[in-house]
Coordinates of N, CA and C in Angstrom, one line a residue:
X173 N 12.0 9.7 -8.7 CA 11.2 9.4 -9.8 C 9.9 8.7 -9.2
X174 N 8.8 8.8 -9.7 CA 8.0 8.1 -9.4 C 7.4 6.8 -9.4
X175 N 6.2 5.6 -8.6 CA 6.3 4.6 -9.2 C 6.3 4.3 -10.6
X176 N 6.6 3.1 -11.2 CA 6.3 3.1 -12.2 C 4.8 2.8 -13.2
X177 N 4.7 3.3 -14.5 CA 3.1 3.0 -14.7 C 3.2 1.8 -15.2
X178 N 2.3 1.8 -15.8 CA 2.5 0.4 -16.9 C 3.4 0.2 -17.7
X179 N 3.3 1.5 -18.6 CA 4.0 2.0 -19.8 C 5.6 1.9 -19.4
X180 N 5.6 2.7 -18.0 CA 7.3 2.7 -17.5 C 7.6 1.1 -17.0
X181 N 6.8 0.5 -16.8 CA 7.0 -0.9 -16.4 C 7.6 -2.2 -17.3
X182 N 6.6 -1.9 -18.6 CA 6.6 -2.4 -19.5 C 8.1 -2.5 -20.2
X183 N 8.5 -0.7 -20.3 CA 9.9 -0.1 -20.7 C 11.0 -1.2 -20.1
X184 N 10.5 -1.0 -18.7 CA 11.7 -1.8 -17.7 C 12.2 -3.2 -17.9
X185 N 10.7 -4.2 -18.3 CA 11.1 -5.1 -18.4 C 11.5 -5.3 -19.9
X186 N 11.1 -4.5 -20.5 CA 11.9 -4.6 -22.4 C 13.9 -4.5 -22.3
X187 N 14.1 -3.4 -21.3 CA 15.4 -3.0 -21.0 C 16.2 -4.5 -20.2
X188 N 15.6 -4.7 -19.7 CA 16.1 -6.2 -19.3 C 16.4 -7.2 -19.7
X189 N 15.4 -7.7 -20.8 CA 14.6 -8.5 -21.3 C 16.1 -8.5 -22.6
X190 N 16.1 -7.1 -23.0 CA 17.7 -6.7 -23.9 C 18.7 -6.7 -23.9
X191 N 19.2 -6.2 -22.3 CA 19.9 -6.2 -21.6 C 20.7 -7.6 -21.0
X192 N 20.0 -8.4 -20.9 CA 19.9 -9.7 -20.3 C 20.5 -9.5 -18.2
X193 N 19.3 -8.9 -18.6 CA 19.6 -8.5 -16.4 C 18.3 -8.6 -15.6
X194 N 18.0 -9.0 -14.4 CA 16.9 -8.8 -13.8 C 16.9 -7.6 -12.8
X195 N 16.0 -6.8 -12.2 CA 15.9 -5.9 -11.5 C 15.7 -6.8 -10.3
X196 N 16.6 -6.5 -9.1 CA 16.0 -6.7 -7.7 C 14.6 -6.4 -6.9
X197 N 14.5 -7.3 -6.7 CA 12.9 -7.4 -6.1 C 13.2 -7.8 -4.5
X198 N 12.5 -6.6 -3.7 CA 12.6 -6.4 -2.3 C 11.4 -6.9 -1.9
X199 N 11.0 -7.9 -1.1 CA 9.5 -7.9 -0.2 C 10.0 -6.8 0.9
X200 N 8.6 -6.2 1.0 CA 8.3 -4.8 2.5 C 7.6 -5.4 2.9
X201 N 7.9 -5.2 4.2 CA 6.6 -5.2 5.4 C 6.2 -4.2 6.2
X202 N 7.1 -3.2 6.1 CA 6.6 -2.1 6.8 C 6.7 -0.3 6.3
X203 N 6.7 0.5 6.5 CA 7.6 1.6 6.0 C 8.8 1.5 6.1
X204 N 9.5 1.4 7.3 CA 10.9 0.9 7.4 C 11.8 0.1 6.3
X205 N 10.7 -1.0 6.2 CA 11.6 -1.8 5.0 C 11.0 -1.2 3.6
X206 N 10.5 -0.7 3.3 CA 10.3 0.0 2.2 C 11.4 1.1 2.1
X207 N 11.6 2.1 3.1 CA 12.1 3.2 3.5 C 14.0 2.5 3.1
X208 N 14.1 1.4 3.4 CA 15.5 0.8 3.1 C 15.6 0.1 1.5
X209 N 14.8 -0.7 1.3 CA 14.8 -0.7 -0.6 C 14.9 0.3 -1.3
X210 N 14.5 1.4 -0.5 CA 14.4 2.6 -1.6 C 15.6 3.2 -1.7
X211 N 15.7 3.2 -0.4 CA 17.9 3.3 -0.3 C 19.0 2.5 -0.8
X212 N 18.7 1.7 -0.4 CA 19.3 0.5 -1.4 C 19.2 0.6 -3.2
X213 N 18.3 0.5 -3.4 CA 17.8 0.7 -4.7 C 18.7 2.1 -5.4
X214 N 18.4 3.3 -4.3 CA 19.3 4.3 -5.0 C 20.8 4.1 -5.1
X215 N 20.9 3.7 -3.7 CA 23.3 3.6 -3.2 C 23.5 2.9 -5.0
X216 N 22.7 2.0 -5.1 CA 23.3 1.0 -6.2 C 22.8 1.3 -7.7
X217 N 21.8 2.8 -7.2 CA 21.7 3.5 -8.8 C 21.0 2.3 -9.7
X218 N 19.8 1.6 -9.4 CA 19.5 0.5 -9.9 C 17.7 0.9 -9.9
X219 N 16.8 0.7 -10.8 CA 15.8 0.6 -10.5 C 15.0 -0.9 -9.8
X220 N 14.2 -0.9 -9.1 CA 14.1 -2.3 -9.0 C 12.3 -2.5 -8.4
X221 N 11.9 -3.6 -7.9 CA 10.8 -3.6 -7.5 C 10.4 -3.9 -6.2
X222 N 9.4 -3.8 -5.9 CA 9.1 -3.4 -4.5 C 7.9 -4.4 -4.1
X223 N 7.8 -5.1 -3.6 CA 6.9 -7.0 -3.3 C 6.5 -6.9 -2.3
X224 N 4.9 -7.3 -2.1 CA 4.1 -7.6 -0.4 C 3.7 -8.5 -0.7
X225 N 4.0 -9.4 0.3 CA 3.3 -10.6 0.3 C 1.8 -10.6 0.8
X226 N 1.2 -11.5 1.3 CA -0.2 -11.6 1.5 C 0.3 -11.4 3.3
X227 N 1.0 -12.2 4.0 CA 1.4 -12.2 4.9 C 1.9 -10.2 5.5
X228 N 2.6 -9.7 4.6 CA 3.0 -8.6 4.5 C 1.8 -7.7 4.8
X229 N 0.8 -8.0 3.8 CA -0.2 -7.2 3.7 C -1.6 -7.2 4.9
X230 N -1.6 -8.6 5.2 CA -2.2 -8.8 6.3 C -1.7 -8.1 7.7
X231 N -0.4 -7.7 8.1 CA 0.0 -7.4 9.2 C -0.1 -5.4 9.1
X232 N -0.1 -5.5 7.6 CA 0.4 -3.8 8.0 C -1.4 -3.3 7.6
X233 N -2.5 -4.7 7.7 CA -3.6 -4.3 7.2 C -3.9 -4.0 8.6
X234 N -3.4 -4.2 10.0 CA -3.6 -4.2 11.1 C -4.2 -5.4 11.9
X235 N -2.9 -5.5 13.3 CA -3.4 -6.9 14.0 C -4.7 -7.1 14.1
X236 N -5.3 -6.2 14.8 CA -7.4 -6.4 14.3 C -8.1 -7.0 13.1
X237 N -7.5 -6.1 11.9 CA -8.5 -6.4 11.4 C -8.0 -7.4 9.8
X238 N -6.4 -7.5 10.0 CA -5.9 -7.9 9.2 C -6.2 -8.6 7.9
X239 N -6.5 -6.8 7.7 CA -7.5 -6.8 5.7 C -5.9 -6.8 5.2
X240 N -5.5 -7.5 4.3 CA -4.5 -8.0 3.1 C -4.8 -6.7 2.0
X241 N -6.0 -6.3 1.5 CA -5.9 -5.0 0.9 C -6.0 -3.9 1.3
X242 N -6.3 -3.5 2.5 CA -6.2 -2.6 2.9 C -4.4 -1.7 3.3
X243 N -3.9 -2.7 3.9 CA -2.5 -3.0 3.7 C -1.7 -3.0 3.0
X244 N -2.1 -3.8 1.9 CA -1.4 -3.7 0.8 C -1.4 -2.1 0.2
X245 N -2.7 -1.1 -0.1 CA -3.2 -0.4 -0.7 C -3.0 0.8 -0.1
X246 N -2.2 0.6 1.7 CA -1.9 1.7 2.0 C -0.1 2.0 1.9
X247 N 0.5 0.3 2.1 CA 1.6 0.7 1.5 C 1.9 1.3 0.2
X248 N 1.6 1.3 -0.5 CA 1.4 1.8 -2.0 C 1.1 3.2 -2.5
X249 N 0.3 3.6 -1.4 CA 0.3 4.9 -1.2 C 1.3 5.7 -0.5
X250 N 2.0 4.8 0.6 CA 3.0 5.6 1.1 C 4.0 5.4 0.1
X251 N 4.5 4.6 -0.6 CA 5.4 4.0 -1.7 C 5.4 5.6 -2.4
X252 N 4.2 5.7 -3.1 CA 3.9 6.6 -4.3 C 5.0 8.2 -3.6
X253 N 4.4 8.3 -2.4 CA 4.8 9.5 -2.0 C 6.3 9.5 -1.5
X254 N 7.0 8.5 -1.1 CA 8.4 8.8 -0.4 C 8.7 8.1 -1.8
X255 N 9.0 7.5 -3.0 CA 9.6 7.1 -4.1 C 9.9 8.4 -5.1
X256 N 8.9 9.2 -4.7 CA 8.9 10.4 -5.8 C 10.0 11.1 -5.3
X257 N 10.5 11.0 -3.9 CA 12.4 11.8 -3.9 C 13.7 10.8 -4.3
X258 N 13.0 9.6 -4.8 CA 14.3 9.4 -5.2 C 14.8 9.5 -6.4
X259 N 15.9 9.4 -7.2 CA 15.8 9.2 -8.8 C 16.2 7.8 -9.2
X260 N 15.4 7.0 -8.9 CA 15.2 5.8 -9.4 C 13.6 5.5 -9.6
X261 N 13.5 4.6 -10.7 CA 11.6 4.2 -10.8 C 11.9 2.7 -9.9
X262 N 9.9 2.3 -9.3 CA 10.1 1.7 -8.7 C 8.8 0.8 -9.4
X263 N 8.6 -0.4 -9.4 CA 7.4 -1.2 -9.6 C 6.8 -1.5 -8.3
X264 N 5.7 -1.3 -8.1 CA 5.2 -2.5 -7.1 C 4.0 -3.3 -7.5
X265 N 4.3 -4.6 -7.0 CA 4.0 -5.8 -7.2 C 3.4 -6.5 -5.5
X266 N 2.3 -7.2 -6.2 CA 2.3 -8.2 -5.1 C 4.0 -9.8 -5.3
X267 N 3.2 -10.1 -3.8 CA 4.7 -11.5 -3.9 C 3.7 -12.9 -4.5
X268 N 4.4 -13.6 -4.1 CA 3.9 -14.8 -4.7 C 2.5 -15.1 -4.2
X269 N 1.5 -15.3 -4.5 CA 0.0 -15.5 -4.0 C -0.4 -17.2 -4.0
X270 N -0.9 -17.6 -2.9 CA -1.5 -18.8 -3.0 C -3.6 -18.5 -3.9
X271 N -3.4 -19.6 -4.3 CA -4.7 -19.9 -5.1 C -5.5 -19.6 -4.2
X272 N -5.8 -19.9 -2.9 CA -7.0 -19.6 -1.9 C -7.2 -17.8 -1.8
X273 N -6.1 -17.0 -1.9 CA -6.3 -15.7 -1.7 C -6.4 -15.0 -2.7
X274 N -6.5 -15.8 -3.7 CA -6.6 -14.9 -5.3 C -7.9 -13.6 -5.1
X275 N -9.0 -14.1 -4.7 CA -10.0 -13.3 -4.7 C -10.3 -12.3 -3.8
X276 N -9.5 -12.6 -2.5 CA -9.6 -11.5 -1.4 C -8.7 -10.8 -1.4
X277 N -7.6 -10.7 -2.2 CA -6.5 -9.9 -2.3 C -5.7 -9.5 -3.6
X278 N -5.8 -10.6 -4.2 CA -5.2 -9.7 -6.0 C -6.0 -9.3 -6.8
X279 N -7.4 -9.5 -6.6 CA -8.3 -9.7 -7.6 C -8.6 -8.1 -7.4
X280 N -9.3 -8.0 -5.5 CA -9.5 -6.4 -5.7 C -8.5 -5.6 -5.7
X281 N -7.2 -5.8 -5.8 CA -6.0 -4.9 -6.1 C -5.8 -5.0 -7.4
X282 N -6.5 -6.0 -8.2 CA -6.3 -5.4 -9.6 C -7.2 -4.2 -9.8
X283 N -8.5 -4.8 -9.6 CA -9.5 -3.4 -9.9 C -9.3 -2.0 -9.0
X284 N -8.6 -2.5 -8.0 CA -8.1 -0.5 -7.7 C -6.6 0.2 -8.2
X285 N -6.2 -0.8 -9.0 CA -4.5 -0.3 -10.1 C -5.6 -0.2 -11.3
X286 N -6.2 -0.9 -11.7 CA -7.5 -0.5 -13.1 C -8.0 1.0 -12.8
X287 N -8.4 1.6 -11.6 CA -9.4 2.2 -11.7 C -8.1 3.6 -11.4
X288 N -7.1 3.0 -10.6 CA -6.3 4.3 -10.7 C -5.0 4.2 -12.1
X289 N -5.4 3.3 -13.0 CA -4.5 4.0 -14.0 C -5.0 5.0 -14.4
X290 N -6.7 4.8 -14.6 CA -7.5 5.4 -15.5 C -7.7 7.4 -14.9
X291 N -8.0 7.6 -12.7 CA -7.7 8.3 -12.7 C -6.3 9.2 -12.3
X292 N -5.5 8.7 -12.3 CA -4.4 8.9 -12.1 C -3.5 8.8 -10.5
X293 N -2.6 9.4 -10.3 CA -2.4 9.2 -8.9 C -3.3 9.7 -7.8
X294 N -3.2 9.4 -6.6 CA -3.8 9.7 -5.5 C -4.7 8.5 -4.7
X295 N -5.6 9.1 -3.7 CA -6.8 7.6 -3.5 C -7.8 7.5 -4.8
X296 N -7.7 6.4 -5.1 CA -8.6 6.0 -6.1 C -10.3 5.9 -5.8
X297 N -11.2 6.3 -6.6 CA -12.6 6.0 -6.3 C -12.7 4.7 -6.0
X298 N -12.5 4.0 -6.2 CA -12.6 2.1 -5.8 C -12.1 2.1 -4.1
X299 N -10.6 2.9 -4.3 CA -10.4 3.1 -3.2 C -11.5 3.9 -1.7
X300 N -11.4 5.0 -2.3 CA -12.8 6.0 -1.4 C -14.1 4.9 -1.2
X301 N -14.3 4.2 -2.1 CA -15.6 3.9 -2.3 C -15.8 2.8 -1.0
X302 N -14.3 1.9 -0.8 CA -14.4 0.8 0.4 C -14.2 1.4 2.2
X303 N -14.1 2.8 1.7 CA -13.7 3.2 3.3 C -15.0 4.1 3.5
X304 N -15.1 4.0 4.7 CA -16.4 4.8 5.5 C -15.8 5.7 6.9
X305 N -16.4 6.3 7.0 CA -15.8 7.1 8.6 C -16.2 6.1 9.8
X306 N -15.6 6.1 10.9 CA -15.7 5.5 12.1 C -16.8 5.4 12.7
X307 N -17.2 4.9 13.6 CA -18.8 4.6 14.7 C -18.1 5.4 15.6
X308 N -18.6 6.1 16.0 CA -18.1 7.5 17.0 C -18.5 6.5 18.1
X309 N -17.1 6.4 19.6 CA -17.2 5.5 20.1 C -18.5 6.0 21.4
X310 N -18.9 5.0 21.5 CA -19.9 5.2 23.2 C -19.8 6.3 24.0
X311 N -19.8 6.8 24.7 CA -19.7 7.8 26.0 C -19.2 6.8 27.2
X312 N -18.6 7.2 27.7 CA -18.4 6.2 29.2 C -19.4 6.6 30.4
X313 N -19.7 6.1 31.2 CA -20.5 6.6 32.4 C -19.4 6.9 33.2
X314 N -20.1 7.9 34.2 CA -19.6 8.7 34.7 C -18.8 7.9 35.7
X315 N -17.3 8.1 36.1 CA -17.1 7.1 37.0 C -16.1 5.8 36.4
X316 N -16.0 5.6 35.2 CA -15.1 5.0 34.8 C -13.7 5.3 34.6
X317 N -13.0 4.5 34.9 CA -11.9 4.2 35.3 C -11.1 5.2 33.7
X318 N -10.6 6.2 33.6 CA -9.8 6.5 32.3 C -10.7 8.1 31.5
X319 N -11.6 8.2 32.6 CA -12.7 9.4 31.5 C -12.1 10.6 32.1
X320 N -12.2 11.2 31.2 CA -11.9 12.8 31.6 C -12.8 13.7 31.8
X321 N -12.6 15.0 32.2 CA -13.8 16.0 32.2 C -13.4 16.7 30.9
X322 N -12.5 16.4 30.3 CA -12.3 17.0 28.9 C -12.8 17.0 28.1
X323 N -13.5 17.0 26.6 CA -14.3 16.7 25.6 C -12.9 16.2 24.8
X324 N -12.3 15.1 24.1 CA -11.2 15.1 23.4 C -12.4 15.2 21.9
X325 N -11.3 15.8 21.1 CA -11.4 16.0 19.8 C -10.4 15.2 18.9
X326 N -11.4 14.8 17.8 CA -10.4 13.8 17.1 C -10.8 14.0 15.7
X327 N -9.7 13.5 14.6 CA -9.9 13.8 13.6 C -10.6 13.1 12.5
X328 N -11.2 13.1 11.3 CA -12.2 11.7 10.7 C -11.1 10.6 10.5
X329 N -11.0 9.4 10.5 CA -10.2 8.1 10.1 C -11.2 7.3 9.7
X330 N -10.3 7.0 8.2 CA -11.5 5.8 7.4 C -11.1 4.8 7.9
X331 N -11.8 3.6 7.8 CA -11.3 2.6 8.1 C -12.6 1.6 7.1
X332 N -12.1 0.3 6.7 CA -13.3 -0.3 5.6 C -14.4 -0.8 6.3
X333 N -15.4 -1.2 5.2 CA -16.1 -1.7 5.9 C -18.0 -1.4 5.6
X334 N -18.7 -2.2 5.8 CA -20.2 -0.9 5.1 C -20.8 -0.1 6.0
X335 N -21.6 0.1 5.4 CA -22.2 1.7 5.9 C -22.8 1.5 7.4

């Protein structure tokens, strides 16, 4: 089943809320642990939710450059696509947020869950809009330690950032 939308979210917590049960909520930090909630979540035939912390989202935003949304926003995308084999719905959610990172991290993950309810799944324009292609790296001089007589070919990688 797929993540869930609002609408299926909403559902979830009404069925609860009725039921008097709470859904399990997993923090991920990697694919791995996502890849095991989602296992979990099925063995026990349970829908449940899926949590990144800021911490979470800073590490899988990469040791470099450790963007919190970028991270977050690429888990979420992997989420979308390995959730759809299972048959359970999944929410995801940020984890608990401190007040200092409201702005650098929930604020613009609201407006790219806004802008992709509206277009539906996939990368979102909000999304496309923050990534740019790479600075094609220097040439090495001739003589350095690692160069080839090869030409390597590589393929485009966004990564954020302005123009």
């Amino acid at each position: 089943m797929p993540i869930a939308t609002p609408e299926v979210y909403n559902e979830m917590l009404d069925r609860a809320k009725a039921g008097k049960f709470a859904y399990p909520a997993i923090n991920v930090t990697s694919s791995q642990t996502l890849h095991a909630a989602l296992r979990g979540f099925a063995e026990a035939e349970s829908d449940g939710i899926i949590q990144i912390s800021t911490g979470g989202a800073e590490f899988l935003g990469g040791q470099y450059n450790k963007d919190m949304v970028t991270g977050a926003v690429a888990l979420a995308e992997f989420a979308h696509i390995v959730a759809a084999k299972y048959d359970i719905t999944v929410a995801l959610h940020t984890d608990h947020c401190p007040k200092d990172k409201l702005d650098g991290y929930v604020r613009p993950l609201l407006d790219i869950s806004a802008e992709r309810v509206k277009t539906g799944p996939g990368l979102s324009g909000v999304v496309r809009g923050r990534l740019r292609p790479p600075r094609r790296p220097r040439p090495s001089p001739p003589g350095t330690p690692g160069r080839t007589a090869r030409r390597s070919t590589c393929r485009t990688r966004w990564r954020r950032g302005p123009s």
